[in-house]
């Protein structure tokens, strides 16, 4: 599971400045008509020493962007390129966000505070640099749900409604506007490396490799820095791909500018959770070919890693980079076993046995006769508790075979101890629920459904963690 937020003292950082101004552009935030705080992530604020900010201080720093003491003196729009649906685009970069501050948590881990919807930058092109309130609400819901399910994800830190009326082609307009601040380990993307390769900037590439090894993986660089970094990124990316599958999550836009070198999920646009184990399920209406469908996400992430390897050939021989790419399928398979077993709350045993069990489980869920959330809820710890709407299916011959195998595994101690597991229904985040939450906000400015859902999601997260999974 990703680390839980622990209260920590304030520790500002400016590590990004060591890269030099070839990697970013200083920018000014937009001025907003109003500032209505809709979401404040107090637990993560405390984890970076900002939990004591009062309401006025919060607005001062996370809407007006007065610099936090000791960190970046001015917001920075980061430069990058990337493949978008496998088409290379050299005209990317932070177009409606920027890096506002860097901090360190209690373990000394570097964290970024970045924005979404903070105004135009040199990379905005024809966009207005803004975010709709619905988009902000959806990002909070996605990041909260993924964090609860054990996915390494950015944290929605602050959501403020800003008062502008935005025109959008894919939402009813005028749309309410918002400003999101997110907290994550890194905003360095695969596309950051691609830009340097495109421009043939070898020295800057070495600088970036050194930075990533030092700040994100706490390793020293050297002549083998590029292949070592690629191997570390491949491992983190494999865990992310596996976590998506175990969570039933579909990101929707896994372009190379949306994959970070730390393997954190971030930037939630058309995301959805699939109700059933359906490999063809897509999140984005514009993904008509199913490139980023549920079952193709590991392939998409692997493809992006190949692009990172190609970029790194600017400073390292291709043969030195090949091994990390070739290891990805095995890394993903191992990570998927770990992620599924963690969600079930059972202990792994032998790799071959565990893999056979996983294949059986995927075949059962692939029948689409029981929803993903229902299955993992009903069988937490490898044992059934009480009644379920899926009981008729659980009595089927195929399911009985899986049950026999599942009962041979030991439960993680305390896996189903939390009272959440005694409830009638699992917590889920399906599209109809998300739309219902938004309708109440849009129609009546009623945030009770949003707040209730976050409370339920966090309760599930506590239950998942209580078993040590």
Tab-separated table of C-alpha atoms in Angstrom:
chain	number	residue	atom	x	y	z
A	1	UNK	CA	0.000	0.000	0.000
A	2	UNK	CA	1.178	3.584	-0.548
A	3	UNK	CA	2.416	5.320	2.548
A	4	UNK	CA	-0.132	6.904	4.860
A	5	UNK	CA	0.225	10.624	5.598
A	6	UNK	CA	2.052	11.241	8.854
A	7	UNK	CA	2.214	14.658	10.528
A	8	UNK	CA	5.530	16.348	9.867
A	9	UNK	CA	7.213	19.697	10.319
A	10	UNK	CA	7.456	22.140	7.435
A	11	UNK	CA	10.552	21.477	5.295
A	12	UNK	CA	10.740	23.618	2.144
A	13	UNK	CA	12.857	22.616	-0.844
A	14	UNK	CA	14.004	24.098	-4.141
A	15	UNK	CA	15.526	20.980	-5.729
A	16	UNK	CA	14.033	21.664	-9.172
A	17	UNK	CA	16.167	24.799	-9.520
A	18	UNK	CA	19.283	22.623	-9.754
A	19	UNK	CA	18.102	21.527	-13.221
A	20	UNK	CA	18.480	25.041	-14.592
A	21	UNK	CA	16.180	27.229	-16.624
A	22	UNK	CA	16.304	24.965	-19.684
A	23	UNK	CA	13.622	22.855	-17.993
A	24	UNK	CA	10.968	25.421	-17.076
A	25	UNK	CA	9.579	28.908	-17.560
A	26	UNK	CA	8.685	31.293	-14.709
A	27	UNK	CA	4.988	32.230	-14.994
A	28	UNK	CA	2.359	34.313	-13.246
A	29	UNK	CA	-0.856	32.770	-11.890
A	30	UNK	CA	-4.219	34.009	-13.081
A	31	UNK	CA	-6.285	36.347	-10.944
A	32	UNK	CA	-9.568	34.806	-9.871
A	33	UNK	CA	-12.917	36.487	-9.298
A	34	UNK	CA	-13.652	34.613	-6.094
A	35	UNK	CA	-12.317	31.843	-3.905
A	36	UNK	CA	-14.740	29.352	-2.345
A	37	UNK	CA	-12.861	26.491	-0.727
A	38	UNK	CA	-14.588	23.233	-1.681
A	39	UNK	CA	-11.996	20.670	-0.548
A	40	UNK	CA	-8.993	20.785	1.751
A	41	UNK	CA	-6.869	17.674	2.302
A	42	UNK	CA	-5.999	18.205	5.940
A	43	UNK	CA	-4.182	14.881	6.427
A	44	UNK	CA	-1.721	15.560	3.622
A	45	UNK	CA	-1.411	19.215	4.627
A	46	UNK	CA	-0.216	18.003	8.018
A	47	UNK	CA	2.179	15.576	6.326
A	48	UNK	CA	4.051	18.513	4.786
A	49	UNK	CA	3.779	20.844	7.764
A	50	UNK	CA	0.972	23.015	6.384
A	51	UNK	CA	-1.883	21.704	8.493
A	52	UNK	CA	-1.866	24.788	10.695
A	53	UNK	CA	-2.690	27.252	7.920
A	54	UNK	CA	-5.877	29.165	8.661
A	55	UNK	CA	-8.513	29.805	5.985
A	56	UNK	CA	-7.011	33.126	4.947
A	57	UNK	CA	-3.509	31.657	4.710
A	58	UNK	CA	-4.777	28.750	2.655
A	59	UNK	CA	-6.341	31.107	0.109
A	60	UNK	CA	-3.278	33.341	0.123
A	61	UNK	CA	-0.971	30.467	-0.826
A	62	UNK	CA	-3.201	28.159	-2.886
A	63	UNK	CA	-5.306	30.670	-4.812
A	64	UNK	CA	-3.221	33.847	-4.949
A	65	UNK	CA	0.016	31.815	-4.850
A	66	UNK	CA	1.999	33.927	-2.475
A	67	UNK	CA	5.271	31.957	-2.234
A	68	UNK	CA	5.569	29.551	0.647
A	69	UNK	CA	8.551	30.423	2.880
A	70	UNK	CA	11.854	29.008	1.673
A	71	UNK	CA	10.575	27.306	-1.457
A	72	UNK	CA	10.192	28.440	-5.070
A	73	UNK	CA	10.043	32.236	-5.410
A	74	UNK	CA	7.837	32.011	-8.516
A	75	UNK	CA	5.667	29.337	-10.169
A	76	UNK	CA	7.357	27.319	-12.918
A	77	UNK	CA	5.690	25.892	-16.048
A	78	UNK	CA	7.596	22.721	-16.886
A	79	UNK	CA	8.695	21.918	-20.441
A	80	UNK	CA	8.040	18.528	-22.028
A	81	UNK	CA	6.955	16.787	-25.205
A	82	UNK	CA	5.138	13.484	-25.578
A	83	UNK	CA	3.210	10.969	-27.596
A	84	UNK	CA	-0.541	11.525	-27.546
A	85	UNK	CA	-2.366	8.391	-28.699
A	86	UNK	CA	0.948	7.292	-30.248
A	87	UNK	CA	1.416	10.545	-32.214
A	88	UNK	CA	4.426	12.638	-31.226
A	89	UNK	CA	3.651	16.191	-30.199
A	90	UNK	CA	6.541	18.657	-29.646
A	91	UNK	CA	4.170	21.472	-28.639
A	92	UNK	CA	3.285	20.340	-25.130
A	93	UNK	CA	4.340	21.642	-21.721
A	94	UNK	CA	2.374	22.858	-18.704
A	95	UNK	CA	-0.507	24.641	-20.404
A	96	UNK	CA	-2.908	25.161	-17.493
A	97	UNK	CA	-0.769	24.373	-14.495
A	98	UNK	CA	2.594	24.961	-12.917
A	99	UNK	CA	4.911	23.774	-10.180
A	100	UNK	CA	4.260	26.069	-7.236
A	101	UNK	CA	6.396	24.686	-4.417
A	102	UNK	CA	8.560	21.772	-3.326
A	103	UNK	CA	8.558	20.326	0.169
A	104	UNK	CA	9.928	17.308	2.018
A	105	UNK	CA	7.942	14.970	4.208
A	106	UNK	CA	9.096	13.448	7.471
A	107	UNK	CA	11.169	10.850	5.613
A	108	UNK	CA	12.946	13.513	3.582
A	109	UNK	CA	11.038	12.517	0.456
A	110	UNK	CA	10.719	15.320	-2.104
A	111	UNK	CA	7.157	16.338	-2.911
A	112	UNK	CA	5.761	18.795	-5.458
A	113	UNK	CA	2.770	21.081	-5.121
A	114	UNK	CA	1.419	21.605	-8.622
A	115	UNK	CA	-1.704	23.163	-10.056
A	116	UNK	CA	-4.434	22.574	-12.586
A	117	UNK	CA	-6.534	25.463	-13.840
A	118	UNK	CA	-4.173	28.213	-12.663
A	119	UNK	CA	-4.124	30.192	-15.915
A	120	UNK	CA	-2.343	30.520	-19.218
A	121	UNK	CA	1.346	29.733	-19.728
A	122	UNK	CA	3.640	29.775	-22.787
A	123	UNK	CA	2.315	26.273	-23.554
A	124	UNK	CA	-1.421	26.986	-23.408
A	125	UNK	CA	-1.725	27.287	-27.196
A	126	UNK	CA	-5.422	27.948	-27.821
A	127	UNK	CA	-6.595	26.926	-24.331
A	128	UNK	CA	-7.723	29.267	-21.570
A	129	UNK	CA	-5.582	27.617	-18.902
A	130	UNK	CA	-8.606	27.000	-16.689
A	131	UNK	CA	-10.343	23.984	-15.137
A	132	UNK	CA	-14.057	23.316	-14.843
A	133	UNK	CA	-15.449	22.676	-11.386
A	134	UNK	CA	-16.774	19.328	-12.587
A	135	UNK	CA	-13.279	18.378	-13.714
A	136	UNK	CA	-11.934	19.353	-10.302
A	137	UNK	CA	-14.597	17.357	-8.467
A	138	UNK	CA	-13.858	14.327	-10.626
A	139	UNK	CA	-10.119	14.603	-9.928
A	140	UNK	CA	-10.692	14.706	-6.170
A	141	UNK	CA	-12.958	11.661	-6.337
A	142	UNK	CA	-10.511	9.705	-8.511
A	143	UNK	CA	-7.451	10.417	-6.393
A	144	UNK	CA	-9.252	9.684	-3.124
A	145	UNK	CA	-10.602	6.358	-4.418
A	146	UNK	CA	-7.257	5.272	-5.845
A	147	UNK	CA	-5.406	6.166	-2.673
A	148	UNK	CA	-7.890	4.087	-0.661
A	149	UNK	CA	-7.393	1.119	-3.012
A	150	UNK	CA	-3.616	1.224	-2.647
A	151	UNK	CA	-2.653	2.870	-5.933
A	152	UNK	CA	0.316	5.254	-5.936
A	153	UNK	CA	-1.433	8.456	-6.927
A	154	UNK	CA	-1.194	12.213	-6.743
A	155	UNK	CA	-3.184	13.637	-3.847
A	156	UNK	CA	-5.834	16.274	-4.418
A	157	UNK	CA	-4.615	18.901	-1.957
A	158	UNK	CA	-7.024	21.787	-2.493
A	159	UNK	CA	-10.052	22.541	-4.670
A	160	UNK	CA	-11.376	26.080	-4.904
A	161	UNK	CA	-14.283	27.368	-6.970
A	162	UNK	CA	-13.152	30.537	-8.731
A	163	UNK	CA	-16.258	32.182	-10.195
A	164	UNK	CA	-15.552	32.308	-13.939
A	165	UNK	CA	-17.974	31.005	-16.554
A	166	UNK	CA	-16.034	28.750	-18.934
A	167	UNK	CA	-16.988	27.694	-22.446
A	168	UNK	CA	-16.325	24.029	-23.221
A	169	UNK	CA	-17.107	21.765	-26.157
A	170	UNK	CA	-17.456	18.596	-24.073
A	171	UNK	CA	-19.463	19.970	-21.121
A	172	UNK	CA	-22.646	22.047	-20.870
A	173	UNK	CA	-21.559	25.693	-21.008
A	174	UNK	CA	-21.063	28.089	-19.419
A	175	UNK	CA	-19.337	25.816	-16.925
A	176	UNK	CA	-18.370	26.668	-13.356
A	177	UNK	CA	-14.625	27.095	-12.884
A	178	UNK	CA	-12.161	25.754	-10.339
A	179	UNK	CA	-8.530	25.680	-9.283
A	180	UNK	CA	-6.943	22.422	-8.150
A	181	UNK	CA	-3.698	22.014	-6.247
A	182	UNK	CA	-2.240	18.511	-6.227
A	183	UNK	CA	0.561	16.991	-4.185
A	184	UNK	CA	2.785	14.339	-5.708
A	185	UNK	CA	6.292	12.975	-5.611
A	186	UNK	CA	7.276	14.202	-9.068
A	187	UNK	CA	6.067	16.113	-12.105
A	188	UNK	CA	8.917	14.770	-14.257
A	189	UNK	CA	7.343	12.772	-17.069
A	190	UNK	CA	8.582	10.435	-19.758
A	191	UNK	CA	7.802	13.334	-22.075
A	192	UNK	CA	10.379	15.452	-20.224
A	193	UNK	CA	13.094	13.087	-21.452
A	194	UNK	CA	11.570	12.918	-24.923
A	195	UNK	CA	11.885	16.675	-25.307
A	196	UNK	CA	15.601	16.573	-24.538
A	197	UNK	CA	16.124	13.753	-27.026
A	198	UNK	CA	14.142	15.653	-29.667
A	199	UNK	CA	16.361	18.710	-29.134
A	200	UNK	CA	19.520	16.560	-28.884
A	201	UNK	CA	20.418	18.069	-25.514
A	202	UNK	CA	22.723	15.386	-24.153
A	203	UNK	CA	24.175	17.389	-21.279
A	204	UNK	CA	20.717	18.359	-20.044
A	205	UNK	CA	19.686	14.694	-20.330
A	206	UNK	CA	22.542	13.656	-18.037
A	207	UNK	CA	21.558	16.392	-15.605
A	208	UNK	CA	17.963	15.134	-15.559
A	209	UNK	CA	19.013	11.507	-15.032
A	210	UNK	CA	21.219	12.553	-12.108
A	211	UNK	CA	18.366	14.599	-10.622
A	212	UNK	CA	15.849	11.759	-10.848
A	213	UNK	CA	18.199	9.183	-9.366
A	214	UNK	CA	19.149	11.479	-6.501
A	215	UNK	CA	15.801	13.029	-5.640
A	216	UNK	CA	13.355	10.213	-6.379
A	217	UNK	CA	15.343	7.028	-5.838
A	218	UNK	CA	18.081	8.260	-3.480
A	219	UNK	CA	20.818	6.804	-5.647
A	220	UNK	CA	24.031	8.275	-6.928
A	221	UNK	CA	24.530	8.567	-10.648
A	222	UNK	CA	27.488	7.326	-12.681
A	223	UNK	CA	28.290	5.983	-16.119
A	224	UNK	CA	25.431	3.499	-15.821
A	225	UNK	CA	22.968	6.111	-14.540
A	226	UNK	CA	20.591	5.975	-17.509
A	227	UNK	CA	20.039	2.182	-17.545
A	228	UNK	CA	19.728	2.120	-13.749
A	229	UNK	CA	17.120	4.867	-13.844
A	230	UNK	CA	15.213	3.079	-16.600
A	231	UNK	CA	15.177	-0.125	-14.544
A	232	UNK	CA	13.819	1.743	-11.516
A	233	UNK	CA	11.146	3.489	-13.582
A	234	UNK	CA	10.145	0.183	-15.198
A	235	UNK	CA	9.655	-1.400	-11.791
A	236	UNK	CA	7.547	1.517	-10.547
A	237	UNK	CA	5.533	1.604	-13.781
A	238	UNK	CA	4.848	-2.144	-13.583
A	239	UNK	CA	3.461	-1.700	-10.074
A	240	UNK	CA	1.261	1.148	-11.311
A	241	UNK	CA	-0.112	-0.908	-14.205
A	242	UNK	CA	-0.856	-3.785	-11.840
A	243	UNK	CA	-2.518	-1.488	-9.319
A	244	UNK	CA	-4.795	-0.091	-12.036
A	245	UNK	CA	-5.924	-3.597	-12.956
A	246	UNK	CA	-6.503	-4.716	-9.364
A	247	UNK	CA	-8.488	-1.530	-8.709
A	248	UNK	CA	-10.575	-1.901	-11.881
A	249	UNK	CA	-9.459	1.573	-12.897
A	250	UNK	CA	-9.201	3.015	-16.398
A	251	UNK	CA	-7.147	6.200	-16.606
A	252	UNK	CA	-8.259	6.991	-20.124
A	253	UNK	CA	-5.283	9.010	-21.400
A	254	UNK	CA	-2.028	7.144	-20.777
A	255	UNK	CA	0.040	9.320	-23.086
A	256	UNK	CA	3.781	9.587	-22.437
A	257	UNK	CA	3.321	13.053	-20.947
A	258	UNK	CA	0.959	11.503	-18.368
A	259	UNK	CA	3.387	8.867	-17.066
A	260	UNK	CA	5.829	10.036	-14.401
A	261	UNK	CA	9.277	8.644	-13.647
A	262	UNK	CA	8.100	7.768	-10.130
A	263	UNK	CA	5.228	5.561	-11.283
A	264	UNK	CA	2.545	7.781	-9.743
A	265	UNK	CA	-0.868	8.016	-11.319
A	266	UNK	CA	-1.980	11.589	-11.935
A	267	UNK	CA	-3.942	13.985	-14.163
A	268	UNK	CA	-7.464	12.602	-14.161
A	269	UNK	CA	-9.624	13.542	-17.120
A	270	UNK	CA	-12.034	10.989	-18.635
A	271	UNK	CA	-11.272	8.255	-16.052
A	272	UNK	CA	-13.734	5.566	-15.028
A	273	UNK	CA	-13.837	2.430	-12.919
A	274	UNK	CA	-15.049	-0.563	-14.878
A	275	UNK	CA	-17.983	-2.338	-13.179
A	276	UNK	CA	-16.826	-5.728	-14.477
A	277	UNK	CA	-13.528	-7.345	-15.414
A	278	UNK	CA	-13.888	-6.214	-19.013
A	279	UNK	CA	-10.677	-5.845	-20.983
A	280	UNK	CA	-12.390	-3.757	-23.659
A	281	UNK	CA	-13.883	-1.206	-21.279
A	282	UNK	CA	-12.759	2.339	-22.155
A	283	UNK	CA	-13.057	5.590	-20.254
A	284	UNK	CA	-12.718	8.215	-22.997
A	285	UNK	CA	-15.353	8.652	-25.675
A	286	UNK	CA	-12.573	9.685	-28.069
A	287	UNK	CA	-10.615	6.445	-27.544
A	288	UNK	CA	-12.583	4.720	-30.260
A	289	UNK	CA	-9.823	2.192	-30.993
A	290	UNK	CA	-9.615	1.169	-27.344
A	291	UNK	CA	-5.912	2.019	-27.147
A	292	UNK	CA	-6.178	2.723	-23.415
A	293	UNK	CA	-8.913	0.215	-22.571
A	294	UNK	CA	-8.865	-1.527	-19.184
A	295	UNK	CA	-7.049	-4.608	-20.443
A	296	UNK	CA	-4.550	-2.680	-22.582
A	297	UNK	CA	-3.198	-0.356	-19.896
A	298	UNK	CA	-0.147	-2.530	-19.103
A	299	UNK	CA	0.691	-2.566	-22.822
A	300	UNK	CA	0.272	1.226	-22.979
A	301	UNK	CA	2.575	1.799	-20.031
A	302	UNK	CA	5.131	-0.616	-21.477
A	303	UNK	CA	4.999	1.254	-24.795
A	304	UNK	CA	5.705	4.509	-22.981
A	305	UNK	CA	8.697	2.914	-21.257
A	306	UNK	CA	10.046	2.003	-24.677
A	307	UNK	CA	9.827	5.696	-25.593
A	308	UNK	CA	11.813	6.540	-22.460
A	309	UNK	CA	14.440	4.007	-23.455
A	310	UNK	CA	14.634	5.507	-26.947
A	311	UNK	CA	15.112	8.959	-25.453
A	312	UNK	CA	17.883	7.709	-23.176
A	313	UNK	CA	19.846	6.348	-26.147
A	314	UNK	CA	21.006	9.955	-26.495
A	315	UNK	CA	23.430	9.244	-23.610
A	316	UNK	CA	23.512	5.432	-23.257
A	317	UNK	CA	23.962	2.469	-25.635
A	318	UNK	CA	20.681	0.832	-26.624
A	319	UNK	CA	21.928	-2.599	-25.537
A	320	UNK	CA	22.413	-1.307	-21.982
A	321	UNK	CA	18.787	-0.180	-21.874
A	322	UNK	CA	17.162	-3.240	-23.391
A	323	UNK	CA	17.137	-5.419	-20.296
A	324	UNK	CA	14.915	-3.082	-18.291
A	325	UNK	CA	12.333	-3.034	-21.079
A	326	UNK	CA	12.423	-6.795	-21.523
A	327	UNK	CA	11.857	-7.312	-17.796
A	328	UNK	CA	8.584	-5.382	-17.777
A	329	UNK	CA	6.181	-8.289	-18.485
A	330	UNK	CA	7.623	-10.340	-15.616
A	331	UNK	CA	7.636	-7.305	-13.327
A	332	UNK	CA	4.014	-6.593	-14.180
A	333	UNK	CA	2.915	-10.194	-13.616
A	334	UNK	CA	4.579	-10.301	-10.208
A	335	UNK	CA	3.130	-6.922	-9.277
A	336	UNK	CA	-0.359	-7.967	-10.389
A	337	UNK	CA	-0.278	-11.033	-8.134
A	338	UNK	CA	0.801	-8.819	-5.238
A	339	UNK	CA	-1.875	-6.191	-5.944
A	340	UNK	CA	-4.749	-8.686	-6.314
A	341	UNK	CA	-3.700	-10.642	-3.232
A	342	UNK	CA	-3.469	-7.376	-1.279
A	343	UNK	CA	-6.985	-6.392	-2.301
A	344	UNK	CA	-8.262	-9.830	-1.309
A	345	UNK	CA	-6.333	-9.702	1.957
A	346	UNK	CA	-4.600	-13.073	1.546
A	347	UNK	CA	-0.939	-14.031	1.758
A	348	UNK	CA	1.162	-14.978	-1.246
A	349	UNK	CA	2.901	-18.354	-1.202
A	350	UNK	CA	4.771	-19.729	-4.222
A	351	UNK	CA	4.937	-17.742	-7.487
A	352	UNK	CA	3.702	-20.572	-9.722
A	353	UNK	CA	0.809	-21.465	-7.443
A	354	UNK	CA	-0.161	-17.826	-6.973
A	355	UNK	CA	-0.107	-17.188	-10.721
A	356	UNK	CA	-2.382	-20.161	-11.396
A	357	UNK	CA	-4.814	-18.855	-8.793
A	358	UNK	CA	-4.725	-15.393	-10.367
A	359	UNK	CA	-5.544	-16.810	-13.806
A	360	UNK	CA	-8.532	-18.669	-12.344
A	361	UNK	CA	-9.714	-15.518	-10.594
A	362	UNK	CA	-9.420	-13.459	-13.783
A	363	UNK	CA	-11.395	-16.081	-15.685
A	364	UNK	CA	-14.142	-15.988	-13.065
A	365	UNK	CA	-14.359	-12.202	-13.049
A	366	UNK	CA	-14.154	-12.175	-16.851
A	367	UNK	CA	-17.551	-13.855	-16.990
A	368	UNK	CA	-19.006	-10.511	-15.864
A	369	UNK	CA	-21.479	-12.194	-13.526
A	370	UNK	CA	-20.163	-10.474	-10.418
A	371	UNK	CA	-18.945	-6.880	-10.173
A	372	UNK	CA	-15.312	-6.281	-9.272
A	373	UNK	CA	-16.038	-4.259	-6.135
A	374	UNK	CA	-18.626	-6.796	-4.958
A	375	UNK	CA	-16.274	-9.744	-5.412
A	376	UNK	CA	-13.345	-8.269	-3.490
A	377	UNK	CA	-15.699	-7.056	-0.767
A	378	UNK	CA	-17.431	-10.415	-0.369
A	379	UNK	CA	-14.207	-12.431	-0.287
A	380	UNK	CA	-11.971	-10.218	1.834
A	381	UNK	CA	-9.566	-12.511	3.682
A	382	UNK	CA	-10.474	-15.377	1.338
A	383	UNK	CA	-13.682	-16.170	3.229
A	384	UNK	CA	-17.343	-15.260	2.788
A	385	UNK	CA	-19.225	-13.372	5.476
A	386	UNK	CA	-23.005	-13.092	5.487
A	387	UNK	CA	-25.178	-12.939	2.397
A	388	UNK	CA	-24.540	-11.326	-0.970
A	389	UNK	CA	-26.594	-10.598	-4.103
A	390	UNK	CA	-23.941	-12.639	-5.922
A	391	UNK	CA	-24.587	-15.813	-3.885
A	392	UNK	CA	-26.289	-17.664	-6.796
A	393	UNK	CA	-23.141	-17.214	-8.868
A	394	UNK	CA	-20.914	-18.160	-5.955
A	395	UNK	CA	-22.662	-21.546	-5.893
A	396	UNK	CA	-21.654	-22.259	-9.486
A	397	UNK	CA	-19.199	-25.076	-10.183
A	398	UNK	CA	-16.493	-22.765	-11.535
A	399	UNK	CA	-16.742	-20.522	-8.499
A	400	UNK	CA	-16.657	-23.473	-6.122
A	401	UNK	CA	-13.347	-24.529	-7.656
A	402	UNK	CA	-11.927	-21.049	-7.059
A	403	UNK	CA	-13.266	-21.023	-3.509
A	404	UNK	CA	-11.439	-24.265	-2.719
A	405	UNK	CA	-8.199	-22.726	-3.926
A	406	UNK	CA	-8.852	-19.478	-2.087
A	407	UNK	CA	-9.477	-21.229	1.222
A	408	UNK	CA	-6.042	-22.821	0.993
A	409	UNK	CA	-4.480	-19.381	1.418
A	410	UNK	CA	-3.920	-17.740	4.782
A	411	UNK	CA	-5.653	-14.453	5.410
A	412	UNK	CA	-3.534	-11.439	6.220
A	413	UNK	CA	-3.913	-10.972	10.002
A	414	UNK	CA	-6.783	-8.595	10.643
A	415	UNK	CA	-7.694	-8.455	6.949
A	416	UNK	CA	-11.447	-8.309	7.618
A	417	UNK	CA	-11.399	-6.992	11.185
A	418	UNK	CA	-12.596	-3.465	10.375
A	419	UNK	CA	-16.348	-2.905	10.702
A	420	UNK	CA	-16.458	-1.754	7.077
A	421	UNK	CA	-16.440	-5.402	6.040
A	422	UNK	CA	-19.680	-5.984	7.974
A	423	UNK	CA	-21.639	-3.532	5.832
A	424	UNK	CA	-24.075	-4.647	3.137
A	425	UNK	CA	-22.548	-2.868	0.155
A	426	UNK	CA	-18.980	-2.202	-0.981
A	427	UNK	CA	-17.782	1.335	-1.561
A	428	UNK	CA	-17.487	2.010	-5.292
A	429	UNK	CA	-16.918	4.924	-7.646
A	430	UNK	CA	-18.839	4.071	-10.785
A	431	UNK	CA	-19.774	6.666	-13.366
A	432	UNK	CA	-23.445	6.839	-12.358
A	433	UNK	CA	-22.399	7.660	-8.777
A	434	UNK	CA	-19.984	10.341	-9.936
A	435	UNK	CA	-22.616	11.926	-12.176
A	436	UNK	CA	-25.193	11.868	-9.364
A	437	UNK	CA	-22.756	13.659	-7.049
A	438	UNK	CA	-22.101	16.286	-9.695
A	439	UNK	CA	-25.805	16.812	-10.482
A	440	UNK	CA	-26.511	17.713	-6.851
A	441	UNK	CA	-23.660	20.226	-6.917
A	442	UNK	CA	-24.620	21.697	-10.267
A	443	UNK	CA	-28.373	21.861	-9.663
A	444	UNK	CA	-28.530	22.950	-6.032
A	445	UNK	CA	-24.958	23.630	-4.880
A	446	UNK	CA	-25.445	20.612	-2.642
A	447	UNK	CA	-22.038	19.218	-1.638
A	448	UNK	CA	-23.357	16.659	0.841
A	449	UNK	CA	-23.078	13.766	-1.615
A	450	UNK	CA	-19.485	14.701	-2.420
A	451	UNK	CA	-18.546	14.929	1.251
A	452	UNK	CA	-20.346	11.701	2.145
A	453	UNK	CA	-18.635	9.814	-0.654
A	454	UNK	CA	-15.175	10.991	0.394
A	455	UNK	CA	-15.904	9.927	3.976
A	456	UNK	CA	-16.964	6.470	2.759
A	457	UNK	CA	-13.921	6.137	0.540
A	458	UNK	CA	-11.594	7.035	3.391
A	459	UNK	CA	-13.348	4.542	5.645
A	460	UNK	CA	-12.732	1.842	3.042
A	461	UNK	CA	-9.101	2.914	2.857
A	462	UNK	CA	-8.773	2.508	6.618
A	463	UNK	CA	-10.299	-0.956	6.338
A	464	UNK	CA	-7.902	-1.928	3.558
A	465	UNK	CA	-4.883	-0.761	5.539
A	466	UNK	CA	-6.010	-2.253	8.854
A	467	UNK	CA	-5.134	-5.733	7.575
A	468	UNK	CA	-1.633	-4.699	6.604
A	469	UNK	CA	-2.402	-5.346	2.928
